[in-house]
């Protein structure tokens, strides 16, 4: 009994704590709310005396943050002045071991505020929290509370590709501000890729004279851009001078952000090779490509000593500009066909006893690592650098899922997690029909929030190698900074919490509530953030007992006011207000929006529902569908929603090398006149239409009579993503309907998967 009481008291306190953390993102480790408030007035002084340059920088930033929130800058004076009405900022002496190198404690009392940390970084993060609290009140009021706060991970990163689209210097400063605002601390600057070399290297001026500019094809889709035809056509591009870089690195340093340069090798370097073709295997000049290139074969020659001399020269200048411990050398996506044909590469393999081109890449990377280590730096690269062998001193950035990171951690490498599943912010964050064109995929705010950087497969010791995570922002479809903002905000808020806050304090509801304040901060800062979290998706909830569907409306927003229609008209505040799942009894289009403070927060998403005789009926499948394409489970084929052209949309059932044989139990004998079977073809994803669909009918579920067959008429070679209904218009009577969709037994001639089994995708069998 006593134990229970204590437990309840503890739960109440901790619930209280989390509720009080309401406004800070990322959520602090601990917040204890007190009664009362501290008000910043004209009398308020900040007691802080800087004793060196980094402390002066901190004081300047603290002044800026206070001014931004309150409108005025309080006096900063030596800590001997007034005792009350002050904000006392102090570096701990002795150190407070609990909060580490980046943590802080903040005690807001009615008559004064104490901010303490072991480092200026900690003080800076404490000031960010003060700024956030002020932006959630009238700008001068701080609610009384005690905060103890420190990060979970040391590497809290955001990457930016400035090659695919050049981002001006002013935007890079803003980007660093956004990183710091989120208490993140790494800016991974992807300065080199095929489509542009973006950093001035004094010894090799052509890198930027030639490599930083490409034929202007900005009016065309990234993957439809042809190579330049004229020497003097208009160019797109830009680069950062060494002076720009120095200023940016210094600016970031003041904000406790480490800038890590990425100098790609051996692939993703067509920009460099356009300037210096002699470092490729063929020596052939190829222009800087204005758009997508795949596969990437035109790469640095690993057989030429000159290549390594060149790279060492470049890296020497880079190390002179970037004081970071880590230098990122890329290492991803090299297709080694030129190496296979190159005499010098082959000779290198013989001389060094390398058994294949993977080992040649490993030789390349290890050689560069030695050079960096000799200069007191550490190498980090994409997970491909594990292939062919690597010394454990190198750090891995796990992007092709988490598996390479798991392997690397088990082998003793430090790892930064950045899997495409959760950390690729070039992927869609909402429904593609409502979003600007993105790379693909779908990584919602909630998905990012649910990311766990430490895989369960790792032991406690191995898990120590996961030093953090980061999001990657590849800019093929982001032509400017405004667009980048849209793709990172608000997803980086979710990521910052994954990286900073304790794992066991994760609470989606609480986070989405605090996001309300965060969106207001973004408004205050003029940030072009996405409101995709407010998109309303309509999902069916099946009611098999009544053979009916209810529709639930869902968002990633906190406590949204949702208004909807079921007749396809545009929802307004006069429309139905959503309170709970509602039954729909006739076919139609559901459209729903969130309207808050009189403002519609996003475009309505339209979802068509088809009400038919088989809704919510039991379906028995002869062959199971793939676990990866289950859709909504056992009723997915009769849930009233049809799949779209996107086979990942959560509506399709996918079968690998199997037919669909589905028997629908209508519950009682019924007469029907039409059976439609929805199918999809996405030749690029190895998904093909069935050759035909056969419909049979039965009263007892044992003895079936064939009703008819519908043939597919579209060629499997048609590469267009498409859907169709294979419709049998024929009257039938019976309790059971068996639908067989016969899969194409192998990918067609000329297809990448020729001779291998393809996929069959089916959604919604409509019985009318
Ligand atoms: C990558 O996305 N190629 C690292
Ligand atoms: Zn070569």
XYZ file of C-alpha atoms in Angstrom, residues 27-718:
692
model
C 12.708 19.133 -23.986
C 15.043 19.645 -21.011
C 16.157 16.708 -18.900
C 14.333 18.023 -15.841
C 12.041 20.931 -15.136
C 10.523 21.631 -11.722
C 7.912 24.337 -11.890
C 7.605 26.809 -8.979
C 5.004 29.420 -8.149
C 5.402 32.949 -9.410
C 7.319 34.682 -12.151
C 10.432 36.746 -12.644
C 9.920 39.888 -14.682
C 12.614 41.560 -16.724
C 12.257 45.312 -16.155
C 14.344 48.391 -16.930
C 16.057 47.726 -13.605
C 17.112 44.195 -14.455
C 20.822 43.694 -14.763
C 22.719 40.740 -16.112
C 25.580 39.964 -13.781
C 28.249 38.539 -16.014
C 31.769 39.585 -16.646
C 33.621 38.187 -19.616
C 37.238 37.354 -18.961
C 38.252 36.213 -22.427
C 37.184 36.329 -26.052
C 34.837 33.331 -26.033
C 33.086 34.727 -22.957
C 32.783 38.103 -24.655
C 31.259 36.354 -27.646
C 28.812 34.630 -25.337
C 27.870 37.951 -23.714
C 27.212 39.472 -27.154
C 24.986 36.556 -28.131
C 23.168 36.648 -24.787
C 22.466 40.357 -25.348
C 21.144 39.627 -28.829
C 18.825 36.904 -27.535
C 17.482 39.074 -24.719
C 16.966 41.983 -27.093
C 15.170 39.763 -29.582
C 12.736 38.624 -26.872
C 12.284 41.737 -24.719
C 12.991 44.521 -27.191
C 15.769 46.006 -25.032
C 19.197 44.905 -23.894
C 19.697 44.804 -20.127
C 23.005 46.112 -18.742
C 25.671 43.486 -18.338
C 27.673 44.321 -15.206
C 30.224 42.723 -12.911
C 28.714 40.212 -10.457
C 29.266 42.487 -7.454
C 26.399 44.862 -8.217
C 22.786 44.639 -7.017
C 21.534 41.503 -5.284
C 17.949 41.474 -6.542
C 16.244 41.880 -9.880
C 19.165 40.375 -11.657
C 20.097 37.497 -13.906
C 23.292 35.989 -12.545
C 25.235 34.060 -15.171
C 28.187 32.069 -13.916
C 30.644 29.438 -15.047
C 30.815 26.730 -12.394
C 33.871 26.459 -10.212
C 34.130 23.676 -9.209
C 32.488 21.934 -12.156
C 29.043 20.397 -11.912
C 29.849 16.899 -13.189
C 26.220 15.980 -13.819
C 25.707 18.437 -16.666
C 28.914 17.755 -18.609
C 30.410 19.981 -21.271
C 27.226 21.275 -22.806
C 24.672 21.225 -20.006
C 23.367 24.056 -17.837
C 21.237 24.675 -14.786
C 18.688 27.445 -14.734
C 16.883 28.555 -11.617
C 14.193 31.160 -12.187
C 13.113 32.680 -8.884
C 10.789 35.578 -8.210
C 13.570 38.043 -7.481
C 16.433 36.681 -9.529
C 17.579 34.154 -12.099
C 20.634 31.923 -11.886
C 22.139 30.453 -15.040
C 25.108 28.175 -14.467
C 27.200 25.925 -16.692
C 30.649 24.411 -16.899
C 31.344 25.957 -20.297
C 30.220 28.859 -22.429
C 28.471 26.281 -24.626
C 26.309 25.335 -21.640
C 25.624 28.999 -20.887
C 24.698 29.534 -24.520
C 22.178 26.665 -24.442
C 20.779 28.013 -21.175
C 20.277 31.374 -22.883
C 18.473 29.621 -25.743
C 16.084 28.162 -23.168
C 15.559 31.584 -21.585
C 14.840 33.030 -25.031
C 12.348 30.250 -25.746
C 10.570 30.818 -22.424
C 10.364 34.549 -23.104
C 8.931 33.997 -26.574
C 6.108 31.976 -25.009
C 5.067 34.795 -22.680
C 4.728 38.537 -23.107
C 8.458 38.719 -23.851
C 9.564 39.852 -20.387
C 8.082 37.241 -18.042
C 9.881 34.084 -16.987
C 7.782 31.549 -15.042
C 9.613 30.336 -11.928
C 11.195 26.924 -12.356
C 14.383 24.952 -11.897
C 15.874 23.332 -14.965
C 18.731 20.856 -15.169
C 19.628 20.096 -18.726
C 22.263 18.362 -20.816
C 22.325 16.504 -24.150
C 21.988 12.782 -24.782
C 24.381 12.741 -27.772
C 27.555 14.648 -28.610
C 26.945 14.762 -32.398
C 23.730 16.613 -33.156
C 24.058 17.416 -36.792
C 22.498 18.889 -39.875
C 24.014 18.470 -43.296
C 23.566 20.737 -46.309
C 24.330 19.965 -49.935
C 25.373 23.221 -51.600
C 26.488 21.526 -54.802
C 23.179 20.524 -56.374
C 21.991 24.029 -55.613
C 24.286 26.782 -54.446
C 23.166 28.500 -51.262
C 24.369 32.068 -50.745
C 26.585 32.990 -47.782
C 23.731 34.836 -46.045
C 21.686 31.649 -45.983
C 24.590 29.656 -44.527
C 24.630 32.072 -41.574
C 20.899 31.576 -41.083
C 21.351 27.828 -41.277
C 23.893 27.968 -38.471
C 21.439 30.068 -36.454
C 18.773 27.379 -36.909
C 21.207 24.685 -35.785
C 22.113 26.673 -32.665
C 18.476 27.502 -31.934
C 17.879 23.753 -31.666
C 20.907 23.179 -29.407
C 22.459 21.184 -32.226
C 26.188 21.437 -32.756
C 27.394 20.076 -36.096
C 27.039 21.647 -39.519
C 28.101 19.085 -42.122
C 28.846 21.177 -45.184
C 28.640 19.095 -48.374
C 30.866 21.307 -50.511
C 31.640 18.955 -53.365
C 29.502 16.926 -55.705
C 29.189 16.168 -59.383
C 27.089 19.248 -60.122
C 29.352 21.861 -58.535
C 32.620 22.364 -56.622
C 31.877 25.075 -54.076
C 35.066 25.919 -52.167
C 37.941 28.061 -53.365
C 41.244 26.164 -53.444
C 44.101 28.550 -54.168
C 46.453 25.981 -55.685
C 43.771 24.733 -58.110
C 41.830 27.803 -59.261
C 40.015 25.924 -62.020
C 38.115 23.953 -59.366
C 35.928 26.991 -58.909
C 36.506 28.796 -62.242
C 35.282 25.697 -64.098
C 33.903 23.310 -61.476
C 31.580 25.763 -59.715
C 29.470 26.495 -62.809
C 27.250 24.354 -64.999
C 24.913 24.900 -67.912
C 21.750 26.541 -66.630
C 18.967 23.965 -66.823
C 17.029 25.222 -63.838
C 13.789 25.223 -65.798
C 13.905 21.447 -66.254
C 13.306 18.558 -63.907
C 16.538 17.462 -62.234
C 16.650 14.110 -63.999
C 15.697 15.422 -67.452
C 18.605 17.820 -67.888
C 20.682 17.227 -70.965
C 24.402 17.899 -71.150
C 25.449 21.353 -72.397
C 25.719 21.808 -76.124
C 27.382 25.217 -76.433
C 30.536 26.434 -74.730
C 29.110 29.822 -73.868
C 25.609 29.080 -72.742
C 24.298 30.721 -69.557
C 25.737 29.235 -66.440
C 24.331 28.406 -63.026
C 26.615 28.255 -59.993
C 28.669 29.913 -57.309
C 31.270 29.144 -54.659
C 32.558 30.242 -51.273
C 35.837 32.138 -51.155
C 38.317 31.199 -48.463
C 37.443 34.479 -46.749
C 33.747 33.471 -46.745
C 34.636 30.102 -45.279
C 36.800 31.563 -42.506
C 34.057 33.985 -41.500
C 31.411 31.248 -41.503
C 33.556 28.872 -39.439
C 34.230 31.639 -36.928
C 30.560 32.595 -36.740
C 29.599 28.969 -36.171
C 32.282 28.555 -33.512
C 30.785 31.418 -31.514
C 27.471 29.584 -31.627
C 29.127 26.324 -30.558
C 28.575 24.747 -33.944
C 31.428 22.774 -35.477
C 31.576 23.014 -39.244
C 32.679 19.747 -40.838
C 33.614 20.063 -44.495
C 32.883 17.250 -46.897
C 35.305 16.854 -49.758
C 33.909 13.947 -51.779
C 36.103 11.174 -53.186
C 36.544 9.016 -55.168
C 33.084 9.581 -56.763
C 30.640 12.499 -56.924
C 33.498 14.591 -58.312
C 32.585 15.297 -61.938
C 32.856 19.015 -61.115
C 36.491 18.555 -60.097
C 37.200 16.371 -63.113
C 35.642 18.927 -65.477
C 38.350 21.279 -64.203
C 41.181 18.725 -64.008
C 40.328 15.739 -66.248
C 43.854 14.409 -65.730
C 42.864 12.999 -62.330
C 40.280 10.648 -63.874
C 41.159 7.268 -65.346
C 40.356 8.252 -68.931
C 41.630 11.839 -68.844
C 38.592 12.683 -70.961
C 36.956 16.114 -70.505
C 33.328 15.951 -69.447
C 31.410 19.087 -68.566
C 29.949 19.736 -65.133
C 26.607 17.932 -65.344
C 23.611 20.268 -64.976
C 21.375 17.598 -63.415
C 21.122 13.988 -62.310
C 23.855 11.493 -63.175
C 23.487 7.784 -62.513
C 25.431 5.552 -62.131
C 28.490 7.558 -61.141
C 31.400 6.123 -63.093
C 33.538 9.179 -63.903
C 35.603 9.212 -60.711
C 39.130 9.900 -59.477
C 41.768 7.474 -60.767
C 43.145 5.401 -57.901
C 46.187 4.345 -59.917
C 47.731 7.774 -60.473
C 50.021 9.235 -57.818
C 48.993 12.662 -59.141
C 45.449 12.093 -57.864
C 46.718 11.646 -54.321
C 49.060 14.634 -54.582
C 46.119 16.720 -55.753
C 43.858 15.505 -52.952
C 46.512 16.067 -50.309
C 46.993 19.616 -51.585
C 43.240 20.232 -51.495
C 42.873 18.714 -48.024
C 45.812 20.777 -46.758
C 44.020 23.979 -47.732
C 40.751 22.618 -46.330
C 42.382 21.765 -42.990
C 43.789 25.277 -42.911
C 40.250 26.640 -43.063
C 38.370 24.170 -40.876
C 39.678 23.467 -37.361
C 37.268 20.498 -36.926
C 38.718 17.210 -35.711
C 36.747 15.394 -38.404
C 37.144 15.813 -42.128
C 34.419 14.121 -44.198
C 35.719 12.494 -47.372
C 32.415 11.219 -48.800
C 33.145 7.768 -50.204
C 29.603 6.962 -51.352
C 28.173 5.567 -54.544
C 31.312 4.971 -56.600
C 30.648 2.696 -59.577
C 34.063 1.327 -60.394
C 33.748 0.477 -64.088
C 36.472 2.978 -65.080
C 38.785 1.420 -62.493
C 38.107 -2.015 -63.998
C 39.299 -0.763 -67.402
C 42.158 1.476 -66.268
C 45.679 0.089 -66.607
C 47.003 2.227 -63.770
C 44.205 1.221 -61.393
C 44.774 -2.434 -62.277
C 48.515 -2.050 -61.771
C 47.876 -0.497 -58.372
C 45.758 -3.501 -57.446
C 48.515 -5.902 -58.491
C 51.261 -3.922 -56.752
C 49.283 -3.637 -53.530
C 47.867 -7.188 -53.602
C 44.262 -5.955 -53.765
C 41.778 -8.599 -54.840
C 39.050 -6.395 -56.282
C 37.950 -2.801 -56.868
C 36.314 -2.637 -53.409
C 39.738 -3.238 -51.941
C 41.087 -0.559 -54.252
C 38.555 1.874 -52.797
C 39.618 0.745 -49.311
C 43.252 1.441 -50.279
C 42.182 4.898 -51.466
C 40.350 5.717 -48.249
C 43.015 4.294 -45.944
C 45.674 6.315 -47.724
C 43.677 9.491 -47.264
C 43.007 8.550 -43.644
C 46.753 8.231 -42.981
C 47.282 11.666 -44.428
C 44.536 13.195 -42.282
C 45.772 11.415 -39.152
C 49.314 12.664 -39.809
C 47.815 16.138 -39.724
C 46.024 15.501 -36.448
C 42.592 14.983 -38.021
C 40.139 12.108 -38.152
C 38.400 10.688 -41.165
C 34.652 10.318 -41.413
C 32.808 8.999 -44.459
C 29.563 7.473 -45.759
C 29.036 3.814 -44.930
C 30.386 2.539 -48.277
C 33.878 3.113 -46.861
C 33.362 -0.055 -44.800
C 33.507 -2.097 -48.015
C 36.876 -3.672 -48.713
C 38.190 -3.125 -45.184
C 38.823 -0.088 -43.007
C 40.793 0.731 -39.876
C 38.594 1.118 -36.775
C 39.886 4.657 -36.297
C 37.629 5.880 -39.107
C 34.123 7.076 -38.263
C 31.131 5.933 -40.290
C 28.049 7.842 -41.288
C 25.348 5.193 -41.647
C 22.948 6.303 -44.382
C 21.817 3.127 -46.171
C 19.660 2.267 -43.181
C 20.987 1.490 -39.728
C 22.553 -1.885 -40.603
C 25.903 -0.474 -41.764
C 26.028 1.493 -38.513
C 25.372 -1.665 -36.528
C 28.132 -3.530 -38.358
C 30.501 -0.604 -37.931
C 29.802 -0.204 -34.203
C 30.319 -3.926 -33.676
C 33.662 -3.605 -35.486
C 34.689 -0.771 -33.160
C 34.045 2.263 -35.394
C 32.368 5.344 -34.075
C 29.114 5.915 -35.938
C 26.880 8.840 -36.784
C 23.411 7.600 -37.656
C 21.750 9.178 -40.647
C 19.523 6.515 -42.181
C 17.330 7.249 -45.183
C 14.419 5.835 -43.162
C 14.264 8.821 -40.762
C 16.978 11.368 -41.512
C 16.625 12.264 -45.187
C 14.894 15.606 -45.095
C 14.900 15.747 -48.889
C 12.051 13.205 -48.707
C 8.407 14.251 -48.580
C 7.056 15.235 -45.179
C 3.384 15.157 -46.127
C 1.143 13.848 -48.847
C 2.983 14.273 -52.189
C -0.166 15.725 -53.774
C 0.086 18.710 -51.401
C 3.865 19.095 -51.243
C 6.439 20.676 -53.537
C 8.331 18.081 -55.548
C 10.746 16.165 -53.364
C 13.139 13.285 -53.825
C 10.570 10.621 -52.876
C 9.766 8.625 -49.737
C 7.792 10.036 -46.859
C 9.300 11.100 -43.538
C 6.731 12.893 -41.451
C 7.373 14.980 -38.347
C 6.130 12.112 -36.214
C 8.381 9.641 -37.962
C 11.415 11.791 -37.213
C 10.303 12.141 -33.603
C 10.076 8.358 -33.305
C 13.620 7.847 -34.578
C 15.875 5.977 -32.167
C 19.544 6.399 -33.107
C 20.813 3.477 -31.025
C 19.746 0.173 -32.604
C 18.479 -2.479 -30.194
C 20.945 -4.964 -31.702
C 23.889 -3.282 -29.972
C 25.230 -4.186 -26.534
C 25.727 -1.404 -24.013
C 29.433 -1.286 -24.883
C 28.808 -1.289 -28.651
C 26.138 1.376 -28.272
C 28.775 3.783 -26.960
C 30.068 3.943 -30.534
C 26.860 5.667 -31.660
C 28.059 9.215 -31.110
C 24.905 10.817 -32.462
C 22.888 11.409 -35.578
C 22.135 13.984 -38.207
C 19.686 14.816 -40.946
C 20.861 15.121 -44.524
C 19.571 17.767 -46.886
C 20.283 16.972 -50.519
C 19.199 19.869 -52.651
C 18.349 18.440 -56.076
C 14.779 19.687 -55.550
C 15.586 22.688 -53.344
C 16.583 25.614 -55.549
C 16.999 28.155 -52.738
C 17.257 28.754 -49.014
C 13.530 29.374 -48.561
C 12.874 25.913 -49.900
C 15.550 24.400 -47.648
C 13.855 26.044 -44.661
C 10.612 24.411 -45.686
C 12.229 20.985 -45.770
C 14.103 21.245 -42.446
C 11.427 23.019 -40.414
C 9.829 21.668 -38.370
C 11.475 18.261 -38.820
C 14.732 19.462 -37.276
C 12.809 20.344 -34.114
C 11.840 16.681 -33.812
C 15.390 15.573 -34.560
C 16.832 17.976 -31.992
C 14.692 16.337 -29.348
C 15.762 12.842 -30.437
C 19.367 13.947 -30.025
C 19.152 16.074 -26.889
C 16.401 14.754 -24.630
C 16.512 11.546 -22.582
C 15.181 8.535 -24.458
C 12.675 7.659 -21.737
C 11.108 11.121 -21.741
C 9.827 10.674 -25.293
C 6.165 11.642 -25.514
C 4.689 12.524 -28.909
C 1.640 14.270 -27.477
C 3.738 16.482 -25.266
C 6.117 17.279 -28.131
C 3.341 18.148 -30.554
C 1.881 20.464 -27.911
C 5.209 22.242 -27.447
C 5.444 22.565 -31.217
C 2.619 25.105 -30.993
C 5.092 27.471 -29.304
C 7.845 26.467 -31.678
C 5.709 27.397 -34.715
C 5.154 30.819 -33.127
C 8.926 31.211 -32.776
C 9.353 30.298 -36.434
C 6.763 32.975 -37.279
C 8.657 35.508 -35.187
C 11.888 34.649 -37.007
C 10.237 34.777 -40.435
C 11.065 31.147 -41.187
C 9.359 29.472 -44.124
C 8.359 26.322 -42.247
C 6.147 23.496 -43.484
C 2.650 23.054 -42.089
C 2.469 19.481 -43.372
C 1.874 18.265 -39.812
C -1.553 19.907 -40.100
C -2.547 17.924 -43.198
C -5.519 15.743 -42.362
C -5.468 12.173 -43.577
C -8.639 10.109 -43.669
C -8.289 6.450 -42.767
C -10.946 3.736 -42.681
C -11.877 1.994 -39.450
C -13.697 -1.182 -40.340
C -16.797 -2.385 -38.589
C -17.129 -6.020 -39.736
C -20.186 -6.669 -37.553
C -22.162 -4.041 -39.458
C -20.265 -4.356 -42.745
C -19.592 -0.652 -42.534
C -16.685 1.756 -42.421
C -16.013 4.578 -40.127
C -13.554 7.246 -41.142
C -10.985 8.569 -38.718
C -9.225 11.862 -39.401
C -5.623 12.194 -38.295
C -2.908 14.840 -38.185
C 0.508 15.322 -36.609
C -0.720 18.509 -34.925
C -1.712 18.929 -31.314
C -5.427 19.025 -30.468
C -6.423 20.296 -33.906
C -9.814 21.713 -34.844
C -10.651 19.619 -37.893
C -13.510 20.473 -40.258
C -14.619 18.066 -42.974
C -16.999 17.367 -45.795
C -17.979 14.051 -47.366
C -19.274 15.332 -50.702
C -15.994 16.598 -52.094
C -16.755 20.253 -51.359
C -14.135 22.498 -49.744
C -14.340 22.373 -45.934
C -14.758 25.618 -43.967
C -15.554 26.489 -40.336
C -19.198 25.981 -41.293
C -18.534 22.334 -42.205
C -18.802 19.374 -39.827
C -16.403 19.636 -36.926
C -14.624 16.360 -36.310
C -14.985 14.847 -32.869
C -14.794 11.101 -33.482
C -14.726 8.572 -36.321
C -17.889 8.824 -38.401
C -19.702 6.277 -40.534
C -20.037 6.885 -44.235
C -22.867 5.149 -45.939
C -22.434 6.220 -49.540
C -19.509 6.677 -51.875
C -17.949 10.102 -51.889
C -14.880 12.183 -51.263
C -13.812 13.167 -47.780
C -11.967 16.471 -47.535
C -10.700 17.798 -44.231
C -8.621 20.706 -42.923
C -7.391 22.123 -39.656
C -8.633 25.648 -39.000
C -6.964 27.444 -36.134
C -7.513 31.069 -35.076
C -9.576 31.476 -38.223
C -6.700 30.299 -40.426
C -6.713 27.190 -42.542
C -3.423 25.457 -41.753
C -2.956 23.412 -44.925
C -4.632 22.391 -48.147
C -7.349 19.738 -47.867
C -6.383 16.220 -48.732
C -9.072 14.465 -50.796
C -9.771 10.798 -50.081
C -12.288 8.892 -52.181
C -14.347 6.229 -50.437
C -16.234 3.626 -52.435
C -19.039 1.957 -50.574
C -19.864 -1.449 -52.051
C -21.219 -4.895 -51.225
C -17.919 -6.348 -49.999
C -17.060 -3.585 -47.511
C -15.601 -5.045 -44.296
C -16.296 -8.601 -45.436
C -13.954 -11.382 -44.435
C -11.269 -12.073 -47.068
C -9.344 -15.311 -47.134
C -6.061 -15.233 -49.077
C -4.589 -18.433 -50.466
C -1.090 -16.911 -50.521
C 0.082 -14.350 -47.983
C 1.116 -10.921 -49.201
C 4.583 -9.550 -48.468
C 5.018 -8.318 -44.898
C 6.368 -5.056 -46.336
C 3.136 -4.420 -48.235
C 0.365 -5.411 -45.855
C -1.631 -2.219 -46.209
C -4.105 -2.028 -43.335
C -4.238 -5.800 -42.792
C -7.001 -8.335 -43.270
C -9.646 -5.950 -44.626
C -7.315 -3.877 -46.787
C -8.834 -5.178 -50.048
C -12.352 -4.229 -48.956
C -11.813 -1.064 -46.906
C -13.401 1.399 -49.329
C -10.117 3.171 -50.197
C -8.259 2.585 -53.443
C -4.501 2.745 -53.762
C -2.862 5.632 -55.617
C -0.003 5.444 -58.117
C 2.421 5.434 -55.176
C 2.919 1.806 -54.198
C 4.132 2.955 -50.764
C 0.903 4.801 -49.965
C -0.206 2.212 -47.410
C -3.198 1.001 -49.402
C -1.647 -1.693 -51.575
C -1.138 -5.349 -50.872
C 2.037 -6.553 -52.579
C 2.746 -10.137 -53.664
C 6.223 -11.236 -54.678
C 6.120 -13.876 -57.397
C 2.668 -15.030 -56.278
C -0.889 -14.706 -57.478
C -3.581 -13.059 -55.493
C -6.227 -15.649 -54.720
C -8.761 -13.942 -52.469
C -12.077 -15.378 -51.376
C -14.549 -12.806 -50.119
C -17.332 -13.946 -47.801
C -20.308 -11.631 -48.320
C -21.950 -13.078 -45.195
C -25.046 -14.189 -47.126
C -25.935 -14.947 -50.678
C -26.170 -11.792 -52.740
C -26.671 -10.822 -56.336
C -24.119 -8.508 -57.894
C -23.428 -7.259 -61.402
C -19.840 -6.033 -61.368
C -16.513 -7.002 -59.790
C -13.561 -4.581 -60.201
C -10.033 -5.387 -59.156
C -7.621 -2.462 -58.724
C -4.042 -3.141 -59.849
C -0.864 -1.129 -60.210
C 2.093 -1.133 -62.585
C 5.391 0.525 -61.714
C 7.832 -1.083 -64.050
C 10.777 0.739 -62.374
C 9.829 -0.840 -59.043
C 9.419 -4.296 -60.686
C 5.661 -4.174 -60.193
C 3.553 -5.398 -63.124
C -0.091 -5.722 -63.934
C -1.456 -9.268 -63.650
C -1.927 -11.065 -66.952
C -5.624 -11.517 -66.134
C -8.175 -11.599 -63.356
C -10.658 -14.447 -62.969
C -13.823 -14.203 -60.888
C -15.624 -17.262 -59.517
C -18.713 -17.529 -57.359
C -19.971 -20.056 -54.810
C -22.785 -20.547 -52.318
C -20.913 -22.890 -49.967
C -17.318 -21.732 -50.277
C -16.337 -25.156 -51.691
C -17.842 -25.456 -55.143
C -17.087 -22.446 -57.330
C -18.428 -21.576 -60.759
C -16.380 -19.419 -63.024
C -18.126 -16.141 -63.780
C -15.552 -14.720 -66.169
C -12.042 -13.505 -66.873
C -10.728 -10.015 -67.646
C -7.458 -9.699 -69.503
C -4.896 -6.971 -68.893
C -4.135 -5.132 -72.148
C -1.227 -2.929 -71.044
C 2.318 -3.996 -71.908
C 4.612 -4.855 -69.006
C 7.239 -2.775 -70.806
C 5.216 0.401 -70.362
